[in-house]
CSV table of C-alpha atoms and ligand atoms in Angstrom, one decimal:
chain,number,residue,atom,x,y,z
A,1,MET,CA,17.7,119.1,89.2
A,2,ASN,CA,18.0,115.3,89.4
A,3,ALA,CA,20.7,112.7,89.0
A,4,ASN,CA,20.7,113.1,85.3
A,5,THR,CA,21.0,116.8,85.3
A,6,ASN,CA,23.4,118.2,82.8
A,7,VAL,CA,26.4,119.4,84.8
A,8,MET,CA,28.9,121.8,83.1
A,9,GLY,CA,32.0,123.4,84.3
A,10,ILE,CA,33.7,126.8,83.6
A,11,VAL,CA,37.3,127.4,84.8
A,12,LEU,CA,38.7,130.9,84.8
A,13,ALA,CA,42.3,131.1,83.8
A,14,ALA,CA,42.6,134.3,81.8
A,15,GLY,CA,44.5,136.4,84.4
A,16,LEU,CA,48.1,137.3,84.0
A,17,GLY,CA,49.4,136.0,87.3
A,18,LYS,CA,51.9,138.8,87.4
A,19,ARG,CA,53.1,138.1,90.9
A,20,MET,CA,54.5,134.7,89.9
A,21,LYS,CA,57.2,136.6,87.9
A,22,SER,CA,57.3,133.7,85.5
A,23,LYS,CA,57.4,133.0,81.8
A,24,LEU,CA,55.2,130.0,82.6
A,25,HIS,CA,51.5,130.9,82.8
A,26,LYS,CA,50.3,130.8,86.5
A,27,VAL,CA,47.8,128.0,86.2
A,28,LEU,CA,50.4,125.8,84.5
A,29,HIS,CA,52.8,125.9,87.4
A,30,PRO,CA,52.8,122.3,88.9
A,31,VAL,CA,51.8,121.5,92.4
A,32,CYS,CA,53.1,118.0,93.3
A,33,GLY,CA,54.0,117.4,89.7
A,34,LYS,CA,50.7,118.4,88.1
A,35,PRO,CA,49.7,121.8,86.8
A,36,MET,CA,47.3,123.7,89.1
A,37,LEU,CA,44.7,123.8,86.2
A,38,GLU,CA,44.8,120.0,85.8
A,39,HIS,CA,44.2,119.6,89.6
A,40,VAL,CA,41.0,121.7,89.1
A,41,LEU,CA,39.9,119.9,86.0
A,42,ASP,CA,40.5,116.4,87.6
A,43,ALA,CA,38.3,117.5,90.5
A,44,LEU,CA,35.6,118.5,88.0
A,45,ASP,CA,35.9,115.2,86.2
A,46,ALA,CA,35.7,113.3,89.4
A,47,ALA,CA,32.6,115.2,90.4
A,48,GLY,CA,30.9,114.1,87.1
A,49,VAL,CA,31.1,117.3,85.2
A,50,GLY,CA,30.4,116.9,81.5
A,51,ARG,CA,31.3,119.9,79.2
A,52,LYS,CA,34.1,121.9,80.5
A,53,VAL,CA,35.1,125.4,79.3
A,54,VAL,CA,38.4,127.0,80.2
A,55,VAL,CA,38.4,130.8,79.9
A,56,VAL,CA,41.8,131.8,78.5
A,57,GLY,CA,43.4,135.2,77.9
A,58,HIS,CA,46.9,135.7,78.9
A,59,GLY,CA,49.0,132.7,77.9
A,60,ALA,CA,46.1,131.3,76.0
A,61,ASP,CA,48.3,129.4,73.6
A,62,ALA,CA,50.3,127.8,76.4
A,63,VAL,CA,47.1,126.7,78.2
A,64,ARG,CA,45.7,125.3,75.0
A,65,GLY,CA,49.0,123.5,74.3
A,66,ALA,CA,48.9,121.9,77.8
A,67,LEU,CA,45.3,120.8,77.8
A,68,GLY,CA,44.6,120.1,74.1
A,69,GLY,CA,41.2,118.7,73.3
A,70,ARG,CA,40.4,117.8,76.9
A,71,VAL,CA,38.2,120.9,77.3
A,72,GLU,CA,36.6,123.7,75.2
A,73,TYR,CA,38.0,127.2,75.2
A,74,ALA,CA,36.5,130.7,75.4
A,75,LEU,CA,38.8,133.6,74.9
A,76,GLN,CA,38.6,136.6,77.2
A,77,ALA,CA,40.7,139.1,75.2
A,78,GLU,CA,40.6,141.7,77.9
A,79,GLN,CA,40.5,140.9,81.6
A,80,LEU,CA,37.5,142.9,82.9
A,81,GLY,CA,36.8,140.8,85.9
A,82,THR,CA,35.6,137.3,86.9
A,83,GLY,CA,32.0,138.1,85.9
A,84,HIS,CA,33.0,139.2,82.5
A,85,ALA,CA,35.2,136.1,82.2
A,86,VAL,CA,32.3,133.8,82.8
A,87,ARG,CA,30.2,135.7,80.3
A,88,VAL,CA,32.6,134.9,77.5
A,89,ALA,CA,31.6,131.3,77.9
A,90,GLU,CA,27.9,132.2,77.1
A,91,PRO,CA,28.2,131.5,73.3
A,92,LEU,CA,29.2,127.9,74.2
A,93,LEU,CA,27.0,127.2,77.2
A,94,GLY,CA,24.3,129.9,77.3
A,95,ALA,CA,21.6,127.8,75.6
A,96,GLU,CA,22.0,124.7,77.9
A,97,ASP,CA,19.7,123.7,80.7
A,98,GLY,CA,21.4,122.4,83.8
A,99,VAL,CA,23.9,123.3,86.4
A,100,THR,CA,27.2,125.0,85.8
A,101,ILE,CA,30.1,124.8,88.3
A,102,VAL,CA,32.4,127.8,88.1
A,103,VAL,CA,35.9,127.5,89.6
A,104,TYR,CA,39.1,129.4,89.4
A,105,GLY,CA,42.2,127.9,87.8
A,106,ASP,CA,44.5,128.9,90.7
A,107,THR,CA,42.9,126.9,93.5
A,108,PRO,CA,44.5,123.5,93.2
A,109,LEU,CA,43.4,122.2,96.6
A,110,LEU,CA,39.7,122.2,95.8
A,111,THR,CA,38.3,118.7,96.1
A,112,ALA,CA,35.9,116.7,94.1
A,113,GLN,CA,34.1,115.8,97.4
A,114,SER,CA,33.3,119.4,98.0
A,115,LEU,CA,32.0,119.9,94.5
A,116,GLU,CA,29.9,116.7,94.9
A,117,GLY,CA,28.6,118.1,98.2
A,118,MET,CA,27.7,121.4,96.6
A,119,LEU,CA,25.9,119.6,93.7
A,120,ARG,CA,23.9,117.5,96.2
A,121,LEU,CA,22.9,120.6,98.1
A,122,GLN,CA,22.0,122.4,94.9
A,123,ARG,CA,19.9,119.4,93.8
A,124,GLU,CA,18.1,119.0,97.2
A,125,SER,CA,17.4,122.7,97.8
A,126,GLY,CA,16.5,123.7,94.2
A,127,ALA,CA,18.6,126.9,94.8
A,128,ALA,CA,19.7,129.2,92.0
A,129,ALA,CA,23.2,129.0,93.4
A,130,THR,CA,25.3,127.1,95.9
A,131,LEU,CA,28.6,128.4,96.8
A,132,LEU,CA,31.6,127.1,98.7
A,133,THR,CA,32.5,129.0,101.9
A,134,ALA,CA,35.0,128.6,104.6
A,135,ALA,CA,35.8,130.3,107.9
A,136,PHE,CA,39.2,131.9,108.0
A,137,ASP,CA,41.0,133.4,111.0
A,138,ASP,CA,42.7,135.8,108.6
A,139,PRO,CA,40.4,136.4,105.6
A,140,THR,CA,42.7,139.1,104.1
A,141,GLY,CA,42.3,139.4,100.4
A,142,LEU,CA,39.2,137.3,100.0
A,143,GLY,CA,35.5,138.1,99.3
A,144,ARG,CA,33.3,138.2,102.5
A,145,ILE,CA,30.0,136.3,102.8
A,146,VAL,CA,27.3,138.7,104.1
A,147,ARG,CA,24.4,136.9,105.7
A,148,GLY,CA,21.0,138.3,106.5
A,149,ALA,CA,19.0,138.3,109.7
A,150,ASP,CA,17.6,134.8,108.9
A,151,GLY,CA,21.2,133.5,108.4
A,152,GLY,CA,20.8,133.2,104.7
A,153,ILE,CA,23.5,134.5,102.3
A,154,GLU,CA,22.7,138.0,101.0
A,155,ARG,CA,25.7,138.9,98.9
A,156,ILE,CA,29.5,138.7,98.6
A,157,VAL,CA,31.6,141.8,99.2
A,158,GLU,CA,35.1,142.0,97.8
A,159,GLU,CA,37.6,143.0,100.4
A,160,LYS,CA,38.4,146.3,98.6
A,161,ASP,CA,34.8,147.2,98.7
A,162,CYS,CA,34.2,146.2,102.4
A,163,ASP,CA,33.2,148.7,105.1
A,164,ALA,CA,34.7,148.1,108.6
A,165,ASN,CA,31.9,145.7,109.7
A,166,GLU,CA,32.1,143.7,106.5
A,167,ARG,CA,35.9,143.5,106.8
A,168,ALA,CA,35.5,141.8,110.2
A,169,ILE,CA,33.5,138.9,108.7
A,170,ARG,CA,35.4,135.7,108.9
A,171,GLU,CA,33.3,133.6,106.5
A,172,ILE,CA,34.8,133.9,103.0
A,173,ASN,CA,34.0,133.0,99.4
A,174,ALA,CA,36.2,130.0,98.6
A,175,GLY,CA,35.7,130.6,94.8
A,176,ALA,CA,33.7,127.6,93.8
A,177,TYR,CA,30.0,127.9,92.7
A,178,CYS,CA,27.1,125.8,91.4
A,179,PHE,CA,24.7,127.9,89.3
A,180,ASP,CA,21.5,127.2,87.5
A,181,ASN,CA,23.0,127.7,84.1
A,182,LYS,CA,20.3,129.9,82.5
A,183,LYS,CA,19.9,132.1,85.6
A,184,LEU,CA,23.6,132.6,85.8
A,185,PHE,CA,23.9,134.1,82.3
A,186,GLU,CA,20.7,136.2,82.9
A,187,ALA,CA,22.2,137.6,86.1
A,188,LEU,CA,25.6,138.2,84.5
A,189,ALA,CA,24.0,140.6,82.0
A,190,GLN,CA,23.0,142.8,84.9
A,191,VAL,CA,26.4,142.9,86.6
A,192,LYS,CA,28.0,146.4,86.7
A,193,ASN,CA,31.5,147.5,87.3
A,194,ASP,CA,30.8,150.3,89.7
A,195,ASN,CA,33.2,149.1,92.4
A,196,LYS,CA,36.7,150.0,93.7
A,197,GLN,CA,38.5,147.8,91.0
A,198,GLY,CA,36.2,148.8,88.2
A,199,GLU,CA,35.7,145.1,87.4
A,200,TYR,CA,32.7,143.0,86.5
A,201,TYR,CA,32.5,140.7,89.6
A,202,LEU,CA,31.1,137.2,89.3
A,203,THR,CA,30.4,137.5,93.0
A,204,ASP,CA,27.7,140.2,92.3
A,205,VAL,CA,25.5,137.5,90.8
A,206,ILE,CA,24.7,136.3,94.3
A,207,GLY,CA,23.2,139.7,95.3
A,208,ILE,CA,21.3,139.9,92.0
A,209,PHE,CA,19.8,136.5,92.7
A,210,ARG,CA,18.7,137.5,96.2
A,211,ALA,CA,17.2,140.8,95.0
A,212,ALA,CA,15.1,138.7,92.5
A,213,GLY,CA,14.0,136.5,95.4
A,214,LEU,CA,16.0,133.5,94.3
A,215,ALA,CA,17.5,131.1,96.8
A,216,VAL,CA,21.3,130.9,97.4
A,217,GLN,CA,22.9,128.2,99.5
A,218,GLY,CA,26.3,128.2,101.3
A,219,TYR,CA,28.2,124.9,101.5
A,220,CYS,CA,30.8,125.4,104.2
A,221,THR,CA,34.0,123.2,103.9
A,222,ALA,CA,35.7,122.3,107.1
A,223,ASP,CA,39.0,122.2,105.2
A,224,ALA,CA,39.8,125.9,104.6
A,225,ASP,CA,42.8,124.8,102.5
A,226,GLU,CA,40.4,124.2,99.7
A,227,ALA,CA,40.0,127.9,99.2
A,228,PHE,CA,43.8,128.4,99.0
A,229,GLY,CA,44.5,130.4,95.9
A,230,VAL,CA,48.0,130.7,94.5
A,231,ASN,CA,49.0,134.2,93.5
A,232,ASP,CA,52.8,134.2,94.1
A,233,ARG,CA,55.6,131.6,94.7
A,234,VAL,CA,55.2,131.8,98.4
A,235,ALA,CA,51.7,130.6,98.0
A,236,LEU,CA,52.8,128.0,95.4
A,237,ALA,CA,55.2,126.5,97.9
A,238,GLU,CA,52.5,126.5,100.6
A,239,ALA,CA,50.1,124.8,98.2
A,240,GLU,CA,52.8,122.2,97.4
A,241,ARG,CA,53.2,121.6,101.2
A,242,LEU,CA,49.5,121.2,101.7
A,243,MET,CA,49.0,119.0,98.7
A,244,ARG,CA,52.0,116.9,99.7
A,245,ALA,CA,50.6,116.3,103.2
A,246,ARG,CA,47.3,115.2,101.6
A,247,ILE,CA,49.0,112.8,99.2
A,248,ASN,CA,51.2,111.3,101.9
A,249,ARG,CA,48.2,110.9,104.2
A,250,ALA,CA,46.3,109.0,101.5
A,251,HIS,CA,49.3,106.6,101.0
A,252,LEU,CA,49.6,106.1,104.8
A,253,LEU,CA,46.0,105.3,105.1
A,254,GLY,CA,46.4,102.9,102.1
A,255,GLY,CA,48.9,100.8,104.0
A,256,VAL,CA,52.3,102.4,103.0
A,257,THR,CA,54.8,103.2,105.7
A,258,ILE,CA,56.4,106.6,105.2
A,259,VAL,CA,59.1,107.0,107.8
A,260,ASP,CA,59.1,110.8,107.7
A,261,PRO,CA,56.3,112.3,105.7
A,262,ALA,CA,57.8,115.8,106.0
A,263,ALA,CA,60.8,114.6,104.0
A,264,THR,CA,59.1,112.5,101.4
A,265,TYR,CA,57.9,114.0,98.1
A,266,ILE,CA,55.3,112.1,96.2
A,267,ASP,CA,53.6,113.5,93.1
A,268,ALA,CA,49.9,113.3,92.5
A,269,GLY,CA,49.2,110.2,90.5
A,270,VAL,CA,52.0,108.0,91.9
A,271,THR,CA,50.8,104.6,93.1
A,272,ILE,CA,52.4,102.6,95.9
A,273,GLY,CA,51.4,99.1,97.1
A,274,ALA,CA,50.6,98.2,100.7
A,275,ASP,CA,53.5,97.3,103.1
A,276,THR,CA,56.0,99.2,101.1
A,277,VAL,CA,58.3,101.4,103.2
A,278,VAL,CA,59.4,104.7,101.9
A,279,TYR,CA,62.5,106.2,103.7
A,280,PRO,CA,63.3,109.9,104.0
A,281,GLY,CA,64.7,112.0,101.2
A,282,THR,CA,62.7,110.1,98.6
A,283,THR,CA,61.1,111.8,95.6
A,284,LEU,CA,58.6,109.8,93.6
A,285,ARG,CA,57.6,111.7,90.5
A,286,GLY,CA,55.5,111.5,87.4
A,287,ALA,CA,53.9,108.3,86.3
A,288,THR,CA,55.7,106.2,88.9
A,289,HIS,CA,54.2,103.0,90.2
A,290,ILE,CA,55.7,101.1,93.1
A,291,GLY,CA,54.5,97.6,94.1
A,292,GLU,CA,53.8,96.0,97.4
A,293,GLY,CA,56.3,95.2,100.1
A,294,CYS,CA,59.1,97.3,98.6
A,295,ALA,CA,61.8,99.3,100.4
A,296,ILE,CA,62.3,102.6,98.7
A,297,GLY,CA,65.0,105.1,99.8
A,298,PRO,CA,66.5,106.7,101.6
A,299,ASN,CA,67.6,109.5,99.2
A,300,THR,CA,66.1,108.1,96.1
A,301,ASP,CA,64.7,109.9,93.1
A,302,ILE,CA,62.3,107.9,90.9
A,303,LEU,CA,60.7,109.5,87.8
A,304,ASN,CA,58.2,107.8,85.4
A,305,SER,CA,59.3,104.3,86.5
A,306,THR,CA,57.7,101.1,87.6
A,307,VAL,CA,59.0,99.1,90.5
A,308,ALA,CA,57.5,95.6,91.1
A,309,ASP,CA,56.7,93.9,94.4
A,310,GLU,CA,59.4,93.4,97.1
A,311,ALA,CA,62.1,95.3,95.2
A,312,VAL,CA,64.6,97.3,97.1
A,313,VAL,CA,65.9,100.7,95.8
A,314,LYS,CA,68.3,102.7,98.0
A,315,HIS,CA,70.3,105.9,97.4
A,316,SER,CA,69.5,105.7,93.6
A,317,VAL,CA,68.2,107.6,90.7
A,318,LEU,CA,65.6,106.0,88.3
A,319,ASP,CA,64.2,107.6,85.1
A,320,LYS,CA,61.8,105.7,82.8
A,321,ALA,CA,63.1,102.4,84.3
A,322,VAL,CA,61.3,99.2,85.0
A,323,VAL,CA,62.5,97.1,88.0
A,324,GLY,CA,61.3,93.5,88.4
A,325,PRO,CA,60.1,91.8,91.6
A,326,ARG,CA,62.6,91.2,94.4
A,327,THR,CA,65.3,93.0,92.4
A,328,THR,CA,67.7,95.2,94.4
A,329,VAL,CA,69.1,98.5,93.2
A,330,GLY,CA,71.8,100.6,94.8
A,331,PRO,CA,73.2,102.1,96.8
A,332,PHE,CA,74.2,104.8,94.2
A,333,ALA,CA,72.9,103.3,91.0
A,334,ASN,CA,71.7,105.4,88.1
A,335,LEU,CA,69.0,103.7,86.0
A,336,ARG,CA,68.5,105.9,82.9
A,337,PRO,CA,65.6,105.7,80.4
A,338,GLY,CA,65.1,102.3,78.8
A,339,THR,CA,66.4,100.3,81.7
A,340,ARG,CA,64.4,97.1,82.2
A,341,LEU,CA,65.4,94.8,85.0
A,342,GLY,CA,63.9,91.3,85.4
A,343,SER,CA,63.2,89.6,88.7
A,344,ASP,CA,65.8,88.9,91.4
A,345,VAL,CA,68.3,91.0,89.6
A,346,LYS,CA,71.1,92.7,91.6
A,347,ILE,CA,72.3,96.2,90.6
A,348,GLY,CA,74.9,97.4,93.0
A,349,ASP,CA,76.9,100.5,93.8
A,350,PHE,CA,78.0,103.0,91.1
A,351,VAL,CA,76.3,101.2,88.3
A,352,GLU,CA,74.8,103.1,85.4
A,353,ILE,CA,72.4,101.4,83.1
A,354,LYS,CA,70.8,102.9,80.0
A,355,SER,CA,68.6,101.4,77.2
A,356,ALA,CA,69.3,97.9,78.5
A,357,THR,CA,67.4,94.8,79.5
A,358,ILE,CA,68.9,92.7,82.3
A,359,ASP,CA,67.0,89.5,82.7
A,360,ASP,CA,66.2,87.4,85.8
A,361,ARG,CA,68.8,86.7,88.4
A,362,SER,CA,71.6,88.5,86.7
A,363,LYS,CA,74.1,90.6,88.7
A,364,VAL,CA,75.9,93.9,88.0
A,365,SER,CA,77.2,94.4,91.5
A,366,HIS,CA,79.7,97.2,91.3
A,367,LEU,CA,81.1,100.1,89.2
A,368,ALA,CA,79.8,99.3,85.7
A,369,TYR,CA,78.3,100.9,82.7
A,370,VAL,CA,75.8,98.9,80.7
A,371,GLY,CA,74.2,100.8,77.8
A,372,ASP,CA,72.4,99.7,74.7
A,373,ALA,CA,72.6,96.1,75.8
A,374,ARG,CA,70.6,92.9,76.1
A,375,VAL,CA,71.7,90.8,79.0
A,376,GLY,CA,70.2,87.4,79.6
A,377,LYS,CA,69.4,85.4,82.7
A,378,ASP,CA,71.9,84.3,85.4
A,379,VAL,CA,74.6,86.5,83.9
A,380,ASN,CA,77.4,87.8,86.1
A,381,ILE,CA,78.9,91.2,85.1
A,382,GLY,CA,82.0,91.9,87.1
A,383,CYS,CA,83.3,95.0,88.7
A,384,GLY,CA,84.3,97.7,86.3
A,385,VAL,CA,82.8,96.2,83.2
A,386,ILE,CA,82.0,98.7,80.5
A,387,THR,CA,79.9,98.3,77.3
A,388,VAL,CA,81.8,100.5,74.9
A,389,ASN,CA,78.7,101.5,73.0
A,390,TYR,CA,79.6,104.8,71.3
A,391,ASP,CA,82.3,105.6,68.8
A,392,GLY,CA,81.7,109.3,68.8
A,393,PHE,CA,79.1,109.0,65.9
A,394,SER,CA,76.8,106.0,66.5
A,395,LYS,CA,75.6,103.8,69.2
A,396,PHE,CA,76.1,100.0,69.0
A,397,GLU,CA,74.5,97.1,70.8
A,398,THR,CA,76.0,94.5,73.2
A,399,VAL,CA,74.3,91.2,73.7
A,400,ILE,CA,75.3,88.9,76.6
A,401,GLU,CA,73.4,85.6,76.6
A,402,ASP,CA,72.2,83.5,79.6
A,403,GLU,CA,74.7,82.2,82.1
A,404,ALA,CA,77.7,84.1,80.7
A,405,PHE,CA,80.4,85.3,83.0
A,406,VAL,CA,82.1,88.6,82.3
A,407,GLY,CA,85.1,89.1,84.5
A,408,SER,CA,86.1,92.4,86.2
A,409,ASN,CA,87.3,95.4,84.2
A,410,VAL,CA,86.3,94.0,80.8
A,411,ASN,CA,85.6,96.4,77.9
A,412,LEU,CA,82.9,95.0,75.6
A,413,VAL,CA,83.4,97.0,72.3
A,414,ALA,CA,80.1,97.0,70.6
A,415,PRO,CA,78.6,95.7,68.4
A,416,VAL,CA,79.6,92.5,70.1
A,417,LYS,CA,77.9,89.3,71.4
A,418,ILE,CA,78.9,87.1,74.3
A,419,GLY,CA,77.4,83.6,73.8
A,420,LYS,CA,75.5,81.5,76.3
A,421,GLY,CA,77.6,80.2,79.2
A,422,ALA,CA,80.7,81.9,77.8
A,423,PHE,CA,83.5,83.1,80.1
A,424,VAL,CA,85.4,86.4,79.5
A,425,VAL,CA,88.6,86.8,81.5
A,426,ALA,CA,89.1,89.8,83.7
A,427,GLY,CA,90.8,92.8,82.1
A,428,SER,CA,89.9,91.7,78.5
A,429,THR,CA,89.0,94.2,75.8
A,430,ILE,CA,86.6,92.2,73.7
A,431,THR,CA,86.2,93.3,70.1
A,432,GLN,CA,85.0,90.1,68.5
A,433,ASP,CA,82.0,87.9,69.3
A,434,VAL,CA,82.5,85.1,71.8
A,435,GLY,CA,80.6,81.9,71.0
A,436,GLU,CA,78.5,79.7,73.3
A,437,ASP,CA,80.6,78.1,76.1
A,438,ASP,CA,83.8,79.6,74.7
A,439,PHE,CA,86.5,81.2,76.9
A,440,ALA,CA,87.9,84.5,75.8
A,441,ILE,CA,91.0,86.3,77.0
A,442,ALA,CA,92.2,89.5,75.4
A,443,ARG,CA,95.0,91.0,77.3
A,444,GLU,CA,98.8,91.2,77.3
A,445,ARG,CA,100.4,88.2,78.9
A,446,GLN,CA,102.1,88.9,82.2
A,447,THR,CA,105.9,88.8,82.6
A,448,THR,CA,107.4,88.4,86.1
A,449,LYS,CA,111.1,89.0,86.8
A,450,LYS,CA,112.3,86.8,89.7
A,451,GLY,CA,113.5,89.0,92.7
A,452,TYR,CA,113.9,92.1,90.5
A,453,ALA,CA,111.8,94.3,92.9
A,454,LYS,CA,114.6,94.0,95.5
A,455,THR,CA,117.3,94.8,93.0
A,456,LEU,CA,115.4,97.8,91.8
A,457,LYS,CA,114.8,99.2,95.3
A,458,ALA,CA,118.5,98.9,96.2
A,459,ARG,CA,119.5,100.7,93.1
A,460,LEU,CA,117.1,103.6,93.6
A,461,LYS,CA,118.1,104.0,97.3
A,462,ALA,CA,121.8,104.2,96.2
A,463,GLN,CA,120.9,106.9,93.7
A,464,LYS,CA,119.2,108.9,96.3
A,465,ASN,CA,122.1,108.8,98.8
A,466,ARG,CA,124.6,109.9,96.2
B,501,UD1,C1,38.1,135.9,93.8
B,501,UD1,C2,36.7,136.3,94.2
B,501,UD1,C3,36.7,136.3,95.8
B,501,UD1,C4,37.2,135.0,96.3
B,501,UD1,C5,38.5,134.6,95.8
B,501,UD1,C6,38.8,133.2,96.2
B,501,UD1,C7,35.7,137.7,92.5
B,501,UD1,C8,35.3,139.1,92.1
B,501,UD1,N1,36.3,137.5,93.7
B,501,UD1,O1,39.0,137.0,94.1
B,501,UD1,O2,35.4,136.7,96.3
B,501,UD1,O3,37.2,135.1,97.8
B,501,UD1,O4,38.5,134.7,94.3
B,501,UD1,O5,40.1,132.8,95.7
B,501,UD1,O6,35.4,136.8,91.8
B,501,UD1,N2,40.2,135.8,85.9
B,501,UD1,C9,39.9,135.8,84.6
B,501,UD1,N3,39.5,136.9,84.0
B,501,UD1,C10,39.4,138.1,84.7
B,501,UD1,C11,39.7,138.1,86.1
B,501,UD1,C12,40.1,137.0,86.7
B,501,UD1,O7,40.0,134.8,84.0
B,501,UD1,O8,39.0,139.1,84.0
B,501,UD1,C13,40.6,134.6,86.6
B,501,UD1,C14,42.0,134.7,87.1
B,501,UD1,O9,43.0,134.2,86.2
B,501,UD1,C15,42.0,133.8,88.3
B,501,UD1,C16,40.5,133.8,88.8
B,501,UD1,O10,39.8,134.3,87.7
B,501,UD1,O11,42.3,132.4,88.0
B,501,UD1,C17,40.3,134.6,90.0
B,501,UD1,O12,40.6,135.9,89.8
B,501,UD1,P1,41.4,136.8,90.9
B,501,UD1,O13,41.7,138.1,90.3
B,501,UD1,O14,42.5,136.0,91.4
B,501,UD1,O15,40.3,136.9,92.0
B,501,UD1,P2,40.5,137.2,93.5
B,501,UD1,O16,40.8,138.6,93.7
B,501,UD1,O17,41.4,136.2,94.1
B,502,CA,CA1,42.9,134.5,93.3
């Protein structure tokens, strides 16, 4: 095997995952926002794997729907064991020369670094197989690595088939393997199901190789979490915790301050620039990108949004929003899909924005709803302003041009346009366009009765005492 060796991948994902008690197929459950199966596939991609075959069975359609054309599929109609599962990929890969990595779809913490290390060892040693092992204090449920007198790996024994001595072995099979492709399928043809579970075990290939005098290498990972398999929701929560710690650590090392990593939830794939500070209770999800020098949180939920450098977002919710540089958001703002804020914008407390562009230096400081709107530069939108964008059937647009001033508690009944530099008086209900530099007032004129409050109070008091 050399650097140009053909490297293929097989991911086993045909099992039912019954203990998840879920309508969603086990390997599609997200860990830090990304399905377990995608974590595994991303690791394979990062390790330079070419053709990838996912073995599907239970939930095959859901898995195909989630991954689409990214991989090839082999159908394992009946789940007869992991060895049988790999064999169903033979029609696709059996004729190839090269190395095949086999992994399980329920081990999301497996890293590309380990796969690369295994490939390197396989390449250097010329072994028939290299497998990932780890030392566990409590190896319950996992296959044990049996080593011979010379220290070499002899075979793997599944826990259910262990005798007392084997059960005491701490070194376990982490469930990731590099195989010489041709030798793998030759050996699989010899695997029998004469074990406690009546299954065809992939792990038996190791003993078959050794019996044939072929070399098998162990690649021991220091990070035992890599072998962590998810079988129920307790394990899912634990995998999430481990992955979260990994993600946060990478951001910390990348120059991001996370005040309390235990209370900060960042999805895989989120990017954050250096010198940004993330305060507790913050959730950054999906395709979210945060610039440098920002202050995010506390208690902020950002989904699929982009926040530019030096922006401040506190106690707020953002969904598919774009926030420009030095713009401040919150506390208690709700930026819904289609919000686009320019630079140096101010969005204050209890402001909701949806499908609206708010250009540079404009302010919406308090208690407002701006929806289906285009707001220009240097606009002031007063407290309590509402774009009345919906008549119960259709949505209409509001346009507010540069330097306009919209006073407090104004209703802008869309479709309507406020021209450049126009002034709308507080409390107005605007139903017609206001031209450039015009002044609009649309409210009842006030009447004040001189001294009448005193008269009224005296009369009411007399009534009460009667
Ligand atoms: C397996 C290993 C064990 C290892 C452990 C690491 C075998 C026999 N044992 O045990 O040595 O320590 O993983 O986590 O391989 N699957 C199929 N088709 C099948 C059976 C399983 O696609 O017929 C898939 C499952 O969906 C799952 C994966 O293979 O994603 C592993 O199967 P599972 O039954 O969970 O194996 P373990 O008992 O965990
Ligand atoms: Ca498992």
